[in-house]
CSV table of C-alpha atoms in Angstrom, one decimal:
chain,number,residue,atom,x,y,z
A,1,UNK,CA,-52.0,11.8,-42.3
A,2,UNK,CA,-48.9,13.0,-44.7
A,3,UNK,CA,-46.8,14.0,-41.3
A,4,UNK,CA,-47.4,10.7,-39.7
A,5,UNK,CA,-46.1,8.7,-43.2
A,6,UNK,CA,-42.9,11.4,-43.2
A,7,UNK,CA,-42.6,10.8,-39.6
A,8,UNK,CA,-42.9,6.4,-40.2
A,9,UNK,CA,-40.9,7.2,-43.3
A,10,UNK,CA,-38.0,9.0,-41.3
A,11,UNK,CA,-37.9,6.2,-38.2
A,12,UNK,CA,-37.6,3.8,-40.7
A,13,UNK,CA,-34.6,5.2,-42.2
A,14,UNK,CA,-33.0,5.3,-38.5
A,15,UNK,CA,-33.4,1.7,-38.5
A,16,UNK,CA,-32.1,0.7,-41.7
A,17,UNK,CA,-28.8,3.1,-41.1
A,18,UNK,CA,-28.2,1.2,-37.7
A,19,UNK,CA,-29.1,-2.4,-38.9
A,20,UNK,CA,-26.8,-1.4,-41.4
A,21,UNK,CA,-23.8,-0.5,-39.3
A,22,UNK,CA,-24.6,-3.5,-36.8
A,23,UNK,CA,-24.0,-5.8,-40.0
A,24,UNK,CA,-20.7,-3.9,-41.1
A,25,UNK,CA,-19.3,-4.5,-37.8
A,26,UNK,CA,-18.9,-0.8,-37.2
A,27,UNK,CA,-17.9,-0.4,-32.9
A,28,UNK,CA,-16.9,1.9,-30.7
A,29,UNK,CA,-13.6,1.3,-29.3
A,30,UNK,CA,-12.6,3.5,-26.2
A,31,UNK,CA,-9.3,4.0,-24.9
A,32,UNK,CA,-9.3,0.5,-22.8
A,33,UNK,CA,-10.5,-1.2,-25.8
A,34,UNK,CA,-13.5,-3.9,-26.5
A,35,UNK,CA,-14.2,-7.1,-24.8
A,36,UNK,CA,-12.3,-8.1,-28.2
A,37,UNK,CA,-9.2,-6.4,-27.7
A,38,UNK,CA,-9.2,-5.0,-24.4
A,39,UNK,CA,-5.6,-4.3,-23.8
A,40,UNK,CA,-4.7,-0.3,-24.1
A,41,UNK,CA,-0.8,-1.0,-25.5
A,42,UNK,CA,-1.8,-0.9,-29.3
A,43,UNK,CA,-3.4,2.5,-28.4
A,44,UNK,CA,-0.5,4.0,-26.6
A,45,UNK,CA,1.8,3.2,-28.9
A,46,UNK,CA,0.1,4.9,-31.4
A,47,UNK,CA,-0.6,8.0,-29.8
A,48,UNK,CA,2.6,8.0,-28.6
A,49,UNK,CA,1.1,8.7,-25.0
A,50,UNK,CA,-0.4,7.3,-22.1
A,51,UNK,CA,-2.5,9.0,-18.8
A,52,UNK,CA,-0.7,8.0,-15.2
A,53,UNK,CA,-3.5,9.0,-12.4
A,54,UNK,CA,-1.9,9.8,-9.1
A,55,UNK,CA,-2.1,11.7,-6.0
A,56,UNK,CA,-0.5,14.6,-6.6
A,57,UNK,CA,0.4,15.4,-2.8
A,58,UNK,CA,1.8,11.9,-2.2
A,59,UNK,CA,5.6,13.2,-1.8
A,60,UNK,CA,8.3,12.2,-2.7
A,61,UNK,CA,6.1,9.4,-4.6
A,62,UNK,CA,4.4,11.9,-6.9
A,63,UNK,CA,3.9,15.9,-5.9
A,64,UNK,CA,2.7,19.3,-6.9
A,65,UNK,CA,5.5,22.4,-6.6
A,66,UNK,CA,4.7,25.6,-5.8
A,67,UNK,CA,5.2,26.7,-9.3
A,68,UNK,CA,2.5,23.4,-10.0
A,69,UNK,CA,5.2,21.2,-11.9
A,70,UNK,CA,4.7,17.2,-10.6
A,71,UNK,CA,7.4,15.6,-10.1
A,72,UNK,CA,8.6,13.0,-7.7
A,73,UNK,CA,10.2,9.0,-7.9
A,74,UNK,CA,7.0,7.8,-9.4
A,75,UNK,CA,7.1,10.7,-11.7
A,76,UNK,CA,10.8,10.2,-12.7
A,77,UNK,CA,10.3,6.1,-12.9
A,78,UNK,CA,7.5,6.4,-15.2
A,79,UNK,CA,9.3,8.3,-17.6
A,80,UNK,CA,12.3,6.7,-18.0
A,81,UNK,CA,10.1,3.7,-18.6
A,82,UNK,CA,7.9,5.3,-21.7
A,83,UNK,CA,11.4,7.2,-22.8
A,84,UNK,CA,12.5,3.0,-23.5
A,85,UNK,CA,9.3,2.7,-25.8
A,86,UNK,CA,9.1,6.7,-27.3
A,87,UNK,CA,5.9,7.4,-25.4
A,88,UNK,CA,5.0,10.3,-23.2
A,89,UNK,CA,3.7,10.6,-19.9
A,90,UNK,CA,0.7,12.7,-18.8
A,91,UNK,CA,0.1,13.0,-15.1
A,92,UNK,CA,-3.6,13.7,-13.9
A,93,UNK,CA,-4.2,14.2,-10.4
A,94,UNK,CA,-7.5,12.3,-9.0
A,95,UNK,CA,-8.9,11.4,-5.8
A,96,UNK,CA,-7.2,8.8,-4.7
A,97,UNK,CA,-10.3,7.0,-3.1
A,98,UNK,CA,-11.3,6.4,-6.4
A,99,UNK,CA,-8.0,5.1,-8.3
A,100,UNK,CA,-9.5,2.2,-9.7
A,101,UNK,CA,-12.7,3.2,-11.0
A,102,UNK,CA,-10.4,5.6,-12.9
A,103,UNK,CA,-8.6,3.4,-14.1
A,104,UNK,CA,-11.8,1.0,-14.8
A,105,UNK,CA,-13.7,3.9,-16.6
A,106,UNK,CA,-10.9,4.4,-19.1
A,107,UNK,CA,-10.1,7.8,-17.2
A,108,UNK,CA,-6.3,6.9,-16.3
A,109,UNK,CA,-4.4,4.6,-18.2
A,110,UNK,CA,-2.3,3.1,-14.9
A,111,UNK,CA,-2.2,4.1,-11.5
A,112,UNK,CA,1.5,5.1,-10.5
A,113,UNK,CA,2.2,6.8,-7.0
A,114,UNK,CA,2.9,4.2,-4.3
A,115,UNK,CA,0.5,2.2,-5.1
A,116,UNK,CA,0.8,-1.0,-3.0
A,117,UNK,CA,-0.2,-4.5,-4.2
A,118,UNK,CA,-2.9,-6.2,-2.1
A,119,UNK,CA,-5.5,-9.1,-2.6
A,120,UNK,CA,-8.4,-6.8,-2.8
A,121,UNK,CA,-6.9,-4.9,-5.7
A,122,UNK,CA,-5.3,-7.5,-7.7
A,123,UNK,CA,-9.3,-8.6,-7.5
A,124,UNK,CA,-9.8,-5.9,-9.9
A,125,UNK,CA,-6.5,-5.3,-11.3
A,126,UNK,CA,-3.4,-6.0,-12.7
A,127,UNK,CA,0.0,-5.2,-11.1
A,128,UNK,CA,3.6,-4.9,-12.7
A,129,UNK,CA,6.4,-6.3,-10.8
A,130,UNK,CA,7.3,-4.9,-7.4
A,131,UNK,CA,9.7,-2.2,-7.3
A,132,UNK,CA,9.7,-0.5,-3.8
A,133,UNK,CA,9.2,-2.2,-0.4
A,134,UNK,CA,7.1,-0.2,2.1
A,135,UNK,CA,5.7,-0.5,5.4
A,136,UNK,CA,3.1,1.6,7.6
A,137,UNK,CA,4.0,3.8,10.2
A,138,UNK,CA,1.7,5.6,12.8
A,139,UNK,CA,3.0,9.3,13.2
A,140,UNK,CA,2.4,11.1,15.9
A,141,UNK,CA,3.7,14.5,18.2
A,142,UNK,CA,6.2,13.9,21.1
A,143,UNK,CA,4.1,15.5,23.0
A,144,UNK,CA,0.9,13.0,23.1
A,145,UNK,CA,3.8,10.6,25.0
A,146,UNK,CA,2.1,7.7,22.2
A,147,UNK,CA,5.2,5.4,22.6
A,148,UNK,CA,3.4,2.0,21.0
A,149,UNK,CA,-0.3,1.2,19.4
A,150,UNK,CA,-1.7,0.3,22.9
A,151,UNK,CA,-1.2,3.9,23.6
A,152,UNK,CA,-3.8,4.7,21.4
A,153,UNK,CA,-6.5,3.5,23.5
A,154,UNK,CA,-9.3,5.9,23.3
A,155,UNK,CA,-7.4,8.4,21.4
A,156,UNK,CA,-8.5,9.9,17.5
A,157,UNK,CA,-6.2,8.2,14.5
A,158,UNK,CA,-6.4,9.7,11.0
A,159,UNK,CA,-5.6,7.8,7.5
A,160,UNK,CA,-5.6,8.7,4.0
A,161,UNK,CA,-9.2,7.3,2.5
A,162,UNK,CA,-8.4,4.3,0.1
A,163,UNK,CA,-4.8,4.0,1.0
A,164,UNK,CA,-3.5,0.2,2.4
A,165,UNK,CA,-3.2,1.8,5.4
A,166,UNK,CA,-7.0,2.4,5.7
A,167,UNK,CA,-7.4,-1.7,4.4
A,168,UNK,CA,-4.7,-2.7,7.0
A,169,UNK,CA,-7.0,-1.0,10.0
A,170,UNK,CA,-10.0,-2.8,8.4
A,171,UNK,CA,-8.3,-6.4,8.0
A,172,UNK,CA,-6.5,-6.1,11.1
A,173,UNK,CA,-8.6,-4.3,13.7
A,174,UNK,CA,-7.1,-5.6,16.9
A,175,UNK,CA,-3.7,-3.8,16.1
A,176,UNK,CA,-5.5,-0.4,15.6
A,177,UNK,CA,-9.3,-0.2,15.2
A,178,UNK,CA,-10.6,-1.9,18.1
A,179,UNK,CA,-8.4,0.5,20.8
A,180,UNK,CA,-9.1,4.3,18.9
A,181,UNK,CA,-12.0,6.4,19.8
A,182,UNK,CA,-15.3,5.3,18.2
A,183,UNK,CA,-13.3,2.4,16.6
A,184,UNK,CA,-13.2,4.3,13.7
A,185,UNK,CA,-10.6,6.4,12.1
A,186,UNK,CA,-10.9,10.2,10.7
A,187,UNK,CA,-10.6,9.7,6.5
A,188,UNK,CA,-9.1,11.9,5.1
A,189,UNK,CA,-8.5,13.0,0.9
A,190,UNK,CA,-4.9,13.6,1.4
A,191,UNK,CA,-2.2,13.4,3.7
A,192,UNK,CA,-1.5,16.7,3.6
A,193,UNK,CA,-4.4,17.3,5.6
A,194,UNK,CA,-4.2,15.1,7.8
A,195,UNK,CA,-0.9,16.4,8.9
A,196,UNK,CA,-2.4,19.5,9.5
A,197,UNK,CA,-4.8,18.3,11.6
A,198,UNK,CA,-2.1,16.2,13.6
A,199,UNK,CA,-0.4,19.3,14.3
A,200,UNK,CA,-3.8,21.2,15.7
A,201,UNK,CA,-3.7,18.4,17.9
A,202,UNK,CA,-7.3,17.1,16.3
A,203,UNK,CA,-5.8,13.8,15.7
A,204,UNK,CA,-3.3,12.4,18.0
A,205,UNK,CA,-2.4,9.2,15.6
A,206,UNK,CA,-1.8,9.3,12.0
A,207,UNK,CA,-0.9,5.7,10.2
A,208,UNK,CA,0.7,6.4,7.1
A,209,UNK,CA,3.7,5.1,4.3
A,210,UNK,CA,6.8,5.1,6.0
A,211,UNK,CA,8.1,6.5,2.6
A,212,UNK,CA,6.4,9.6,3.0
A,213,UNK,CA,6.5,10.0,6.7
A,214,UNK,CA,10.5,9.9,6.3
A,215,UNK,CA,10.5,11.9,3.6
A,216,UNK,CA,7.8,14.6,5.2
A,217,UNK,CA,8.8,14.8,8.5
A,218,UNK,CA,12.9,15.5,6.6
A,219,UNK,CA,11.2,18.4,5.3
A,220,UNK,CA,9.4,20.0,8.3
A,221,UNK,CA,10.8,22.8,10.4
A,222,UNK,CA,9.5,20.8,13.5
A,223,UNK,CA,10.7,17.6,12.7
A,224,UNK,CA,12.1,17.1,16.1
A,225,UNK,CA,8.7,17.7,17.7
A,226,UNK,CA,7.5,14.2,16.0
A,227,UNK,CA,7.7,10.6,16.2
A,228,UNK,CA,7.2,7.4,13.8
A,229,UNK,CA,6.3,4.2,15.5
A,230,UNK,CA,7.1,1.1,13.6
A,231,UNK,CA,3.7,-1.2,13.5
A,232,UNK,CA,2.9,-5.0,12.7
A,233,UNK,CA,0.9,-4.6,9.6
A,234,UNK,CA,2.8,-6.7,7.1
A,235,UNK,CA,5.0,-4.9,4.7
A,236,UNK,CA,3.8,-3.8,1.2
A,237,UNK,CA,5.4,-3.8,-2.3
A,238,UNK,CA,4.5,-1.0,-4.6
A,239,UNK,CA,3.6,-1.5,-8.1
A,240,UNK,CA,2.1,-0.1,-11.3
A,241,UNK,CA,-1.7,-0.8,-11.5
A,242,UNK,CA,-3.6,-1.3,-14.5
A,243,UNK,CA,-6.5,-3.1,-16.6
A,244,UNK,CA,-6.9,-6.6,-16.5
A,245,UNK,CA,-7.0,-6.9,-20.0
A,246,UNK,CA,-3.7,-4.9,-20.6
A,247,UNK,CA,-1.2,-8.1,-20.6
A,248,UNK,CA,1.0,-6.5,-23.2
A,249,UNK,CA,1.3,-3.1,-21.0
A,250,UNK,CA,2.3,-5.1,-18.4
A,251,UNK,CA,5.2,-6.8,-20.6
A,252,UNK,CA,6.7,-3.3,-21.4
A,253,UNK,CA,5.9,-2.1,-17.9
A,254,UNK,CA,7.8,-4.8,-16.4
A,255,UNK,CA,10.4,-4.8,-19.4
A,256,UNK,CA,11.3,-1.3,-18.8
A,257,UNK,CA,11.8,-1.3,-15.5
A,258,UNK,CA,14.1,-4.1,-15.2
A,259,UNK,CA,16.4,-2.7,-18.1
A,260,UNK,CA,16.4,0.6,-15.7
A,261,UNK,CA,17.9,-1.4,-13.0
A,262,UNK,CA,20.5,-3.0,-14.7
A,263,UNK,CA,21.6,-0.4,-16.8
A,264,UNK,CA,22.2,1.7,-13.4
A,265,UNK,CA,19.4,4.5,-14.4
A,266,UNK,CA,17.5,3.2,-11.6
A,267,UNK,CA,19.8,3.3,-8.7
A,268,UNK,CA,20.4,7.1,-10.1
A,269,UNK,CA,16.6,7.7,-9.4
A,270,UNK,CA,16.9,6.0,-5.8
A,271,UNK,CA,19.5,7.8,-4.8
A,272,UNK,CA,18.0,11.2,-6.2
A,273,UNK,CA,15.1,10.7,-3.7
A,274,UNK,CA,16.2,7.9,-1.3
A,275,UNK,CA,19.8,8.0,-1.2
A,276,UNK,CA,20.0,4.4,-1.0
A,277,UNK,CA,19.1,0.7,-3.0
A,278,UNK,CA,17.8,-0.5,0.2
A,279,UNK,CA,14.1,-0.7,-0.7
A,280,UNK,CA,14.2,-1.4,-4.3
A,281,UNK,CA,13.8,-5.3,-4.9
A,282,UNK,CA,14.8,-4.8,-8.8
A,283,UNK,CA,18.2,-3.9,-7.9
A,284,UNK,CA,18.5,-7.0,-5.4
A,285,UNK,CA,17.5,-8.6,-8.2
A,286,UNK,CA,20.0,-7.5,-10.2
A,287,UNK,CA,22.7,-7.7,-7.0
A,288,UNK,CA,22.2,-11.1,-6.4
């Protein structure tokens, strides 16, 4: 009888402590916030840091050395943006299929790595401003003779799993789905394998950014032995993802970057990795 009355006794105190704090208004606010206050800015720039999620094979977009150092034009863009405002960058790699459930479970704070801008994501997300034009590409070895898409009839095509490339096969099958083997393409985590399967000959077809295909293929011993075939999914734009509460994040994002291309520190980063203004529609922007 006296345990029960401790244990009644005790339970009741549990209650009274939490009714208490539910009438203080005491919360738990994570790093994307409340429904209250749900945008992350008055966190960052507090701590004084922010978490970019990327793909950390995605070159020259965002990459892992040998010496496992990331770096890359994303890498480079993001911190000259944050530099503006004081704040430091963090860079975790994640898989890539899952970007914005990072970035919806408080994991990342954005997702910057040429990351394009499409209907289905803006759904769940919220873009900056463009800042690179892209398009898609299908890659494949001189020695398949693959001189258009109709060439791929009955042949295997690989793509990176949650990449545009993978929604551009799905929204447009006739250009690509409906001619491959099994109407389905080979997923893969990164492109990195997929290339090596390309050169096994496992895949004859691999649709990917032309941004890294240029900048890949620059970098392979063999580049001579392959071959990129311009396609008719529309072009993309690249832009920073993030929450769609995180309107004043957006502000700075956008902010930043536009002081980066009219005080010339952006043309200095696209010739570092491009060599060239020719994609970047902030410095037409500026140009015009």
């Amino acid at each position: 009888m006296l345990k029960s009355m401790k244990r009644l006794l005790l339970l009741t105190s549990f209650l009274l402590i939490a009714i208490g704090l539910s009438g203080c208004g005491v919360r738990y606010v994570n790093r994307q916030g409340s429904q209250e206050d749900p945008d992350t800015w008055a966190t960052v720039s507090k701590q004084k840091k922010i978490v970019v999620g990327l793909d950390d094979s995605f070159v020259p977009m965002g990459f892992q050395t040998k010496s496992g150092k990331i770096v890359g034009y994303d890498v480079d863009l993001a911190k000259a943006v944050f530099k503006q405002y004081g704040i430091k960058v963090d860079f975790q790699p994640i898989d890539w299929s899952m970007n914005v459930t990072e970035l919806r479970n408080g994991t990342i704070d954005l997702i910057w790595n040429g990351f394009s801008i499409n209907p289905q994501r803006a759904k769940k997300i919220t873009f900056s401003e463009p800042y690179l034009i892209n398009d898609q590409v299908l890659v494949t070895k001189k020695n398949q003779h693959i001189k258009n898409f109709a060439d791929m009839k009955g042949k295997v095509a690989g793509v990176q799993s949650g990449s545009a490339g993978a929604m551009d096969i799905d929204n447009q099958p006739k250009l690509l789905k409906d001619r491959i083997k099994g109407h389905e393409p080979i997923l893969y985590d990164t492109f990195t394998d997929a290339f090596i399967d390309l050169n096994a000959n496992r895949i004859q077809g691999l649709l990917i950014d032309s941004i890294y295909a240029g900048y890949y293929l620059e970098h392979q011993k063999n580049e001579s032995s392959f071959t990129s075939i311009p396609s008719e999914f529309p072009k993309e734009q690249y832009g920073v993802g993030m929450r769609k509460g995180d309107t004043v994040l957006k502000q700075k994002i956008d902010a930043g970057l536009n002081r980066l291309a009219k005080n010339g520190e952006l043309h200095k980063i696209n010739m570092k990795w491009f060599g060239t203004d020719r994609d970047s529609p902030l410095m037409k922007n500026v140009q015009k």
